mmCIF file of C-alpha atoms and ligand atoms in Angstrom:
data_model
loop_
_atom_site.group_PDB
_atom_site.id
_atom_site.type_symbol
_atom_site.label_atom_id
_atom_site.label_comp_id
_atom_site.label_asym_id
_atom_site.label_seq_id
_atom_site.Cartn_x
_atom_site.Cartn_y
_atom_site.Cartn_z
ATOM 1 C CA MET G 193 -62.494 0.128 -11.759
ATOM 2 C CA ASN G 194 -64.893 -1.795 -8.956
ATOM 3 C CA ASP G 195 -64.001 0.903 -6.376
ATOM 4 C CA LYS G 196 -65.477 -1.974 -3.194
ATOM 5 C CA GLN G 197 -62.213 -3.917 -3.953
ATOM 6 C CA VAL G 198 -60.294 -0.881 -4.172
ATOM 7 C CA GLY G 199 -61.667 0.252 -0.773
ATOM 8 C CA GLN G 200 -61.205 -3.045 0.851
ATOM 9 C CA PHE G 201 -57.505 -3.667 -0.747
ATOM 10 C CA PHE G 202 -56.695 -0.101 1.601
ATOM 11 C CA ASP G 203 -59.328 -1.202 4.028
ATOM 12 C CA GLN G 204 -56.623 -4.035 5.146
ATOM 13 C CA LEU G 205 -53.640 -1.657 4.687
ATOM 14 C CA SER G 206 -55.205 0.926 6.688
ATOM 15 C CA GLU G 207 -53.288 0.304 10.010
ATOM 16 C CA ASP G 208 -49.944 -0.401 8.448
ATOM 17 C CA TYR G 209 -50.565 1.899 5.583
ATOM 18 C CA THR G 210 -47.589 4.832 6.579
ATOM 19 C CA ALA G 211 -45.232 2.073 7.352
ATOM 20 C CA VAL G 212 -45.943 0.408 4.053
ATOM 21 C CA ILE G 213 -46.226 3.383 1.838
ATOM 22 C CA GLU G 214 -42.853 5.176 3.182
ATOM 23 C CA ARG G 215 -40.919 1.784 2.447
ATOM 24 C CA CYS G 216 -42.412 1.241 -1.176
ATOM 25 C CA PHE G 217 -42.944 4.658 -2.779
ATOM 26 C CA PRO G 218 -39.436 6.627 -2.750
ATOM 27 C CA ARG G 219 -39.005 10.696 -1.523
ATOM 28 C CA TYR G 220 -43.317 9.855 -0.845
ATOM 29 C CA ARG G 221 -42.323 12.435 2.070
ATOM 30 C CA GLU G 222 -40.780 15.013 -0.220
ATOM 31 C CA MET G 223 -43.548 14.764 -2.624
ATOM 32 C CA LEU G 224 -45.818 15.618 -0.465
ATOM 33 C CA TRP G 225 -44.037 18.614 0.291
ATOM 34 C CA ALA G 226 -43.470 19.885 -2.753
ATOM 35 C CA LEU G 227 -47.211 19.757 -3.345
ATOM 36 C CA LEU G 228 -47.977 21.738 -0.550
ATOM 37 C CA ASP G 229 -45.016 23.687 -1.011
ATOM 38 C CA TYR G 230 -46.138 25.138 -4.686
ATOM 39 C CA LEU G 231 -49.779 26.053 -4.211
ATOM 40 C CA PRO G 232 -50.615 29.180 -5.145
ATOM 41 C CA SER G 233 -49.779 31.971 -2.460
ATOM 42 C CA ASP G 234 -51.720 34.522 -4.195
ATOM 43 C CA ARG G 235 -54.953 33.670 -2.636
ATOM 44 C CA ALA G 236 -56.886 32.424 0.580
ATOM 45 C CA PHE G 237 -58.138 28.862 0.153
ATOM 46 C CA THR G 238 -61.046 28.439 2.971
ATOM 47 C CA ALA G 239 -63.166 25.722 0.938
ATOM 48 C CA ILE G 240 -60.869 22.763 1.025
ATOM 49 C CA VAL G 241 -61.403 19.417 -0.686
ATOM 50 C CA GLU G 242 -59.097 16.027 -0.707
ATOM 51 C CA LEU G 243 -59.520 14.077 -2.518
ATOM 52 C CA GLY G 244 -58.600 9.815 -1.705
ATOM 53 C CA CYS G 245 -57.202 11.069 1.878
ATOM 54 C CA GLY G 246 -56.867 7.235 3.181
ATOM 55 C CA THR G 247 -55.173 7.496 6.253
ATOM 56 C CA GLY G 248 -53.877 11.426 6.198
ATOM 57 C CA ASN G 249 -50.555 11.455 5.687
ATOM 58 C CA LEU G 250 -51.438 14.664 3.865
ATOM 59 C CA SER G 251 -54.990 15.620 5.627
ATOM 60 C CA VAL G 252 -52.661 16.493 8.834
ATOM 61 C CA LEU G 253 -49.890 18.706 6.976
ATOM 62 C CA LEU G 254 -53.075 20.175 5.089
ATOM 63 C CA ALA G 255 -55.176 21.012 8.358
ATOM 64 C CA GLU G 256 -51.710 22.249 9.785
ATOM 65 C CA ALA G 257 -51.611 24.515 6.549
ATOM 66 C CA PHE G 258 -54.721 26.148 6.580
ATOM 67 C CA PRO G 259 -56.363 26.158 9.927
ATOM 68 C CA GLU G 260 -58.776 28.026 9.285
ATOM 69 C CA ALA G 261 -60.015 26.105 6.140
ATOM 70 C CA THR G 262 -62.896 24.092 6.234
ATOM 71 C CA ILE G 263 -61.710 20.935 4.877
ATOM 72 C CA ARG G 264 -63.316 17.673 3.688
ATOM 73 C CA PHE G 265 -61.709 14.279 3.149
ATOM 74 C CA VAL G 266 -63.134 12.007 0.687
ATOM 75 C CA ASP G 267 -62.284 8.160 0.527
ATOM 76 C CA VAL G 268 -63.903 5.093 -0.596
ATOM 77 C CA SER G 269 -62.124 3.146 2.154
ATOM 78 C CA SER G 270 -63.890 3.443 5.329
ATOM 79 C CA ASP G 271 -61.102 2.060 7.524
ATOM 80 C CA SER G 272 -58.799 4.482 6.339
ATOM 81 C CA LEU G 273 -61.091 7.260 6.919
ATOM 82 C CA ALA G 274 -61.272 6.029 10.361
ATOM 83 C CA VAL G 275 -57.794 6.385 10.666
ATOM 84 C CA CYS G 276 -57.609 9.688 9.019
ATOM 85 C CA ARG G 277 -60.202 10.840 11.542
ATOM 86 C CA SER G 278 -58.268 9.534 14.187
ATOM 87 C CA ARG G 279 -55.034 11.199 13.731
ATOM 88 C CA LEU G 280 -57.032 14.434 13.125
ATOM 89 C CA GLY G 281 -59.559 14.552 15.548
ATOM 90 C CA ASP G 282 -63.190 15.960 15.332
ATOM 91 C CA ALA G 283 -63.739 19.708 14.321
ATOM 92 C CA ASP G 284 -66.634 21.438 13.114
ATOM 93 C CA ARG G 285 -64.485 22.698 10.323
ATOM 94 C CA LEU G 286 -63.314 19.173 8.916
ATOM 95 C CA ALA G 287 -65.622 16.660 7.742
ATOM 96 C CA PHE G 288 -64.803 12.417 6.771
ATOM 97 C CA GLU G 289 -66.898 11.640 3.378
ATOM 98 C CA ARG G 290 -67.194 7.993 2.933
ATOM 99 C CA GLN G 291 -67.478 8.485 -0.721
ATOM 100 C CA ASP G 292 -66.088 7.382 -4.629
ATOM 101 C CA PHE G 293 -64.738 10.704 -6.117
ATOM 102 C CA ARG G 294 -66.285 10.280 -9.012
ATOM 103 C CA GLU G 295 -69.504 10.438 -7.318
ATOM 104 C CA LEU G 296 -69.332 13.483 -6.010
ATOM 105 C CA ASN G 297 -71.689 16.696 -6.347
ATOM 106 C CA TYR G 298 -70.339 20.074 -4.902
ATOM 107 C CA ALA G 299 -72.280 23.185 -5.834
ATOM 108 C CA SER G 300 -70.034 24.893 -8.756
ATOM 109 C CA GLY G 301 -67.760 27.548 -7.082
ATOM 110 C CA SER G 302 -67.461 26.438 -3.919
ATOM 111 C CA ILE G 303 -64.148 24.703 -3.540
ATOM 112 C CA ASP G 304 -61.378 26.647 -3.557
ATOM 113 C CA LEU G 305 -58.591 23.917 -3.595
ATOM 114 C CA ALA G 306 -59.341 20.617 -4.819
ATOM 115 C CA ILE G 307 -55.993 18.553 -3.654
ATOM 116 C CA SER G 308 -55.027 15.083 -4.271
ATOM 117 C CA SER G 309 -52.052 12.806 -3.572
ATOM 118 C CA ILE G 310 -51.812 9.117 -5.179
ATOM 119 C CA ALA G 311 -54.952 8.156 -5.678
ATOM 120 C CA VAL G 312 -56.595 9.751 -9.224
ATOM 121 C CA HIS G 313 -54.448 7.088 -10.853
ATOM 122 C CA HIS G 314 -57.214 4.773 -10.011
ATOM 123 C CA LEU G 315 -59.188 6.183 -12.219
ATOM 124 C CA THR G 316 -59.259 4.782 -16.397
ATOM 125 C CA SER G 317 -58.269 7.731 -18.625
ATOM 126 C CA THR G 318 -62.147 8.316 -19.343
ATOM 127 C CA GLU G 319 -62.705 8.801 -15.586
ATOM 128 C CA LYS G 320 -59.699 11.254 -15.155
ATOM 129 C CA ARG G 321 -61.110 13.391 -17.639
ATOM 130 C CA GLN G 322 -65.079 13.405 -16.328
ATOM 131 C CA LEU G 323 -63.152 14.184 -12.788
ATOM 132 C CA PHE G 324 -60.926 17.122 -14.049
ATOM 133 C CA ARG G 325 -63.989 18.630 -15.376
ATOM 134 C CA GLN G 326 -65.787 18.169 -12.136
ATOM 135 C CA VAL G 327 -63.324 19.480 -10.219
ATOM 136 C CA PHE G 328 -63.189 22.666 -13.044
ATOM 137 C CA ASP G 329 -66.908 23.296 -11.929
ATOM 138 C CA TRP G 330 -66.614 22.865 -8.347
ATOM 139 C CA LEU G 331 -63.767 25.124 -7.997
ATOM 140 C CA SER G 332 -64.063 28.892 -7.366
ATOM 141 C CA PRO G 333 -62.689 31.621 -9.778
ATOM 142 C CA GLY G 334 -58.869 31.625 -8.609
ATOM 143 C CA GLY G 335 -59.265 27.805 -7.708
ATOM 144 C CA ALA G 336 -56.180 25.499 -7.462
ATOM 145 C CA PHE G 337 -56.716 21.846 -8.642
ATOM 146 C CA CYS G 338 -52.939 20.313 -7.447
ATOM 147 C CA PHE G 339 -52.606 16.448 -7.469
ATOM 148 C CA ALA G 340 -49.547 14.333 -6.784
ATOM 149 C CA ASP G 341 -49.549 10.728 -8.700
ATOM 150 C CA GLN G 342 -47.914 7.934 -10.861
ATOM 151 C CA PHE G 343 -47.858 8.241 -14.680
ATOM 152 C CA ARG G 344 -46.458 5.854 -17.251
ATOM 153 C CA GLY G 345 -42.901 7.323 -18.973
ATOM 154 C CA ALA G 346 -43.637 8.550 -22.321
ATOM 155 C CA THR G 347 -42.037 5.282 -24.111
ATOM 156 C CA ASP G 348 -42.669 2.100 -22.589
ATOM 157 C CA ALA G 349 -39.495 1.677 -22.759
ATOM 158 C CA LEU G 350 -39.165 4.806 -19.796
ATOM 159 C CA TYR G 351 -42.065 3.376 -18.086
ATOM 160 C CA ALA G 352 -40.141 -0.027 -17.914
ATOM 161 C CA ARG G 353 -36.915 1.381 -16.813
ATOM 162 C CA HIS G 354 -39.371 3.665 -14.345
ATOM 163 C CA MET G 355 -41.152 0.324 -13.080
ATOM 164 C CA HIS G 356 -37.177 -1.236 -12.148
ATOM 165 C CA HIS G 357 -35.395 1.969 -10.308
ATOM 166 C CA TRP G 358 -38.946 2.149 -8.529
ATOM 167 C CA ARG G 359 -38.361 -1.983 -7.519
ATOM 168 C CA GLU G 360 -34.770 -1.324 -6.544
ATOM 169 C CA LEU G 361 -35.490 1.354 -4.316
ATOM 170 C CA SER G 362 -37.994 -0.250 -2.565
ATOM 171 C CA MET G 363 -35.709 -3.024 -1.927
ATOM 172 C CA THR G 364 -33.052 -0.789 -0.380
ATOM 173 C CA ALA G 365 -35.539 0.663 1.846
ATOM 174 C CA GLY G 366 -36.222 -2.657 3.047
ATOM 175 C CA SER G 367 -39.390 -4.074 1.321
ATOM 176 C CA SER G 368 -39.776 -7.398 0.892
ATOM 177 C CA ASP G 369 -40.676 -9.403 -2.651
ATOM 178 C CA ASP G 370 -44.117 -9.969 -0.793
ATOM 179 C CA GLU G 371 -45.039 -6.683 -0.667
ATOM 180 C CA TRP G 372 -44.036 -5.583 -4.034
ATOM 181 C CA ASN G 373 -45.726 -8.708 -5.451
ATOM 182 C CA MET G 374 -48.625 -7.128 -3.416
ATOM 183 C CA TRP G 375 -48.699 -3.806 -5.285
ATOM 184 C CA MET G 376 -48.114 -5.060 -8.616
ATOM 185 C CA GLU G 377 -51.077 -7.259 -8.252
ATOM 186 C CA HIS G 378 -53.030 -4.112 -6.991
ATOM 187 C CA GLN G 379 -51.622 -2.439 -9.753
ATOM 188 C CA ARG G 380 -52.695 -4.713 -12.664
ATOM 189 C CA GLU G 381 -56.282 -5.064 -11.550
ATOM 190 C CA HIS G 382 -56.957 -1.355 -10.078
ATOM 191 C CA ASP G 383 -54.532 1.205 -11.066
ATOM 192 C CA HIS G 384 -54.203 3.567 -15.032
ATOM 193 C CA HIS G 385 -50.986 5.065 -15.379
ATOM 194 C CA ASP G 386 -52.096 7.625 -18.007
ATOM 195 C CA LEU G 387 -49.305 10.035 -19.730
ATOM 196 C CA LEU G 388 -47.927 12.688 -18.079
ATOM 197 C CA ALA G 389 -47.928 14.860 -20.737
ATOM 198 C CA ASP G 390 -51.578 13.434 -22.034
ATOM 199 C CA GLN G 391 -53.125 14.407 -18.522
ATOM 200 C CA LEU G 392 -51.836 18.204 -18.573
ATOM 201 C CA GLY G 393 -53.538 18.127 -22.036
ATOM 202 C CA TRP G 394 -56.980 17.413 -20.582
ATOM 203 C CA LEU G 395 -56.769 19.471 -17.947
ATOM 204 C CA ALA G 396 -56.445 22.553 -19.884
ATOM 205 C CA GLU G 397 -58.771 21.028 -22.527
ATOM 206 C CA CYS G 398 -61.411 21.541 -19.523
ATOM 207 C CA GLY G 399 -60.463 25.131 -19.379
ATOM 208 C CA PHE G 400 -57.907 25.096 -16.439
ATOM 209 C CA THR G 401 -54.809 27.716 -16.909
ATOM 210 C CA GLU G 402 -51.308 27.856 -15.372
ATOM 211 C CA VAL G 403 -51.335 23.557 -15.459
ATOM 212 C CA ASP G 404 -47.703 22.336 -14.941
ATOM 213 C CA CYS G 405 -45.616 19.610 -13.832
ATOM 214 C CA VAL G 406 -43.697 21.263 -10.792
ATOM 215 C CA TRP G 407 -41.586 17.743 -9.221
ATOM 216 C CA ARG G 408 -41.222 14.873 -11.127
ATOM 217 C CA TYR G 409 -39.302 11.137 -9.854
ATOM 218 C CA LEU G 410 -39.742 7.965 -12.076
ATOM 219 C CA LEU G 411 -43.534 7.624 -11.825
ATOM 220 C CA TRP G 412 -44.414 10.303 -9.440
ATOM 221 C CA ALA G 413 -45.072 13.923 -10.508
ATOM 222 C CA VAL G 414 -47.097 16.630 -8.391
ATOM 223 C CA VAL G 415 -49.602 18.896 -11.094
ATOM 224 C CA GLN G 416 -50.912 21.632 -10.444
ATOM 225 C CA ALA G 417 -53.803 23.890 -12.277
ATOM 226 C CA ARG G 418 -55.746 26.901 -11.757
ATOM 227 C CA LYS G 419 -59.214 28.288 -12.549
ATOM 228 C CA SER G 420 -58.982 31.463 -13.828
ATOM 229 C CA SER G 421 -60.140 34.541 -11.259
ATOM 230 C CA VAL G 422 -60.939 36.196 -14.505
ATOM 231 C CA ARG G 423 -64.476 35.577 -16.285
HETATM 232 C C1 SAM X 629 -52.586 4.952 -2.700
HETATM 233 S S1 SAM X 629 -53.778 5.902 -1.279
HETATM 234 C C2 SAM X 629 -53.016 7.143 -1.098
HETATM 235 C C3 SAM X 629 -53.481 7.570 0.323
HETATM 236 C C4 SAM X 629 -52.928 9.367 1.060
HETATM 237 N N1 SAM X 629 -53.943 10.623 -0.027
HETATM 238 C C5 SAM X 629 -51.636 9.327 0.391
HETATM 239 O O1 SAM X 629 -50.985 10.102 0.154
HETATM 240 O O2 SAM X 629 -50.743 8.194 1.260
HETATM 241 C C6 SAM X 629 -55.024 5.784 -2.466
HETATM 242 C C7 SAM X 629 -56.313 6.110 -1.838
HETATM 243 O O3 SAM X 629 -57.370 6.735 -2.553
HETATM 244 C C8 SAM X 629 -58.489 6.010 -2.101
HETATM 245 N N2 SAM X 629 -59.404 5.674 -3.548
HETATM 246 C C9 SAM X 629 -58.864 5.163 -4.987
HETATM 247 N N3 SAM X 629 -60.052 5.299 -5.549
HETATM 248 C C10 SAM X 629 -60.611 6.211 -5.135
HETATM 249 C C11 SAM X 629 -61.844 6.704 -5.621
HETATM 250 N N4 SAM X 629 -62.723 6.331 -6.553
HETATM 251 N N5 SAM X 629 -63.000 7.285 -4.274
HETATM 252 C C12 SAM X 629 -62.767 7.765 -3.177
HETATM 253 N N6 SAM X 629 -61.624 7.427 -3.003
HETATM 254 C C13 SAM X 629 -60.658 6.495 -3.721
HETATM 255 C C14 SAM X 629 -58.042 4.448 -1.661
HETATM 256 O O4 SAM X 629 -58.842 4.376 -0.853
HETATM 257 C C15 SAM X 629 -57.071 4.834 -0.907
HETATM 258 O O5 SAM X 629 -57.456 5.368 0.151
#
């Protein structure tokens, strides 16, 4: 992936992002709800990082859900990050980091929760596996990695059916051919949809436990994994 181009694509979209995503991604809000609702509740999360925060649709919910936590919002698109910051305001506990999340270098055990919504699929399979290893290292014992994203179908036929339904649903929700073509061009150039089963396996290989998919609709799924608190 060329992160500069991904950043530029989302820079250009930053002002209209929320309206566009709500038209084009069916059940987007429900997916964000599932991502937060299923977070483990058996421990406190005081140090949180959001990977690919964009303009902050998840970020505002996260900041509300964890009013005491230190939260780092990371994105490669400076314009999206600026919108995110303007929605959240400045507070000592909130940090806005213009960074490629493949290059983050947090200390081992320094993060309690790593969370992300529709951003990880910009990485290739190899890069995803590398990110999963990194996240595992950052997490404190009992920490969690939870992300919503787009995934392939188990067969090409299922994947094609997902794509067909996605197009139909976004058109019904008011999207246009131009908008659809914009996403498809972006997808061809920058998106890497891997299988959900593969990604659950890669997480387990890194040492994550309690690896599961807690919500799924067409291409979209919410994945959750824990770093065991037993060392
Ligand atoms: C589809 S948007 C999702 C934004 C937001 N999380 C949401 O749920 O609406 C993907 C975001 O991930 C960011 N992104 C993609 N690859 C990235 C990378 N390697 N490092 C940092 N940010 C990245 C993009 O700039 C973009 O803002």
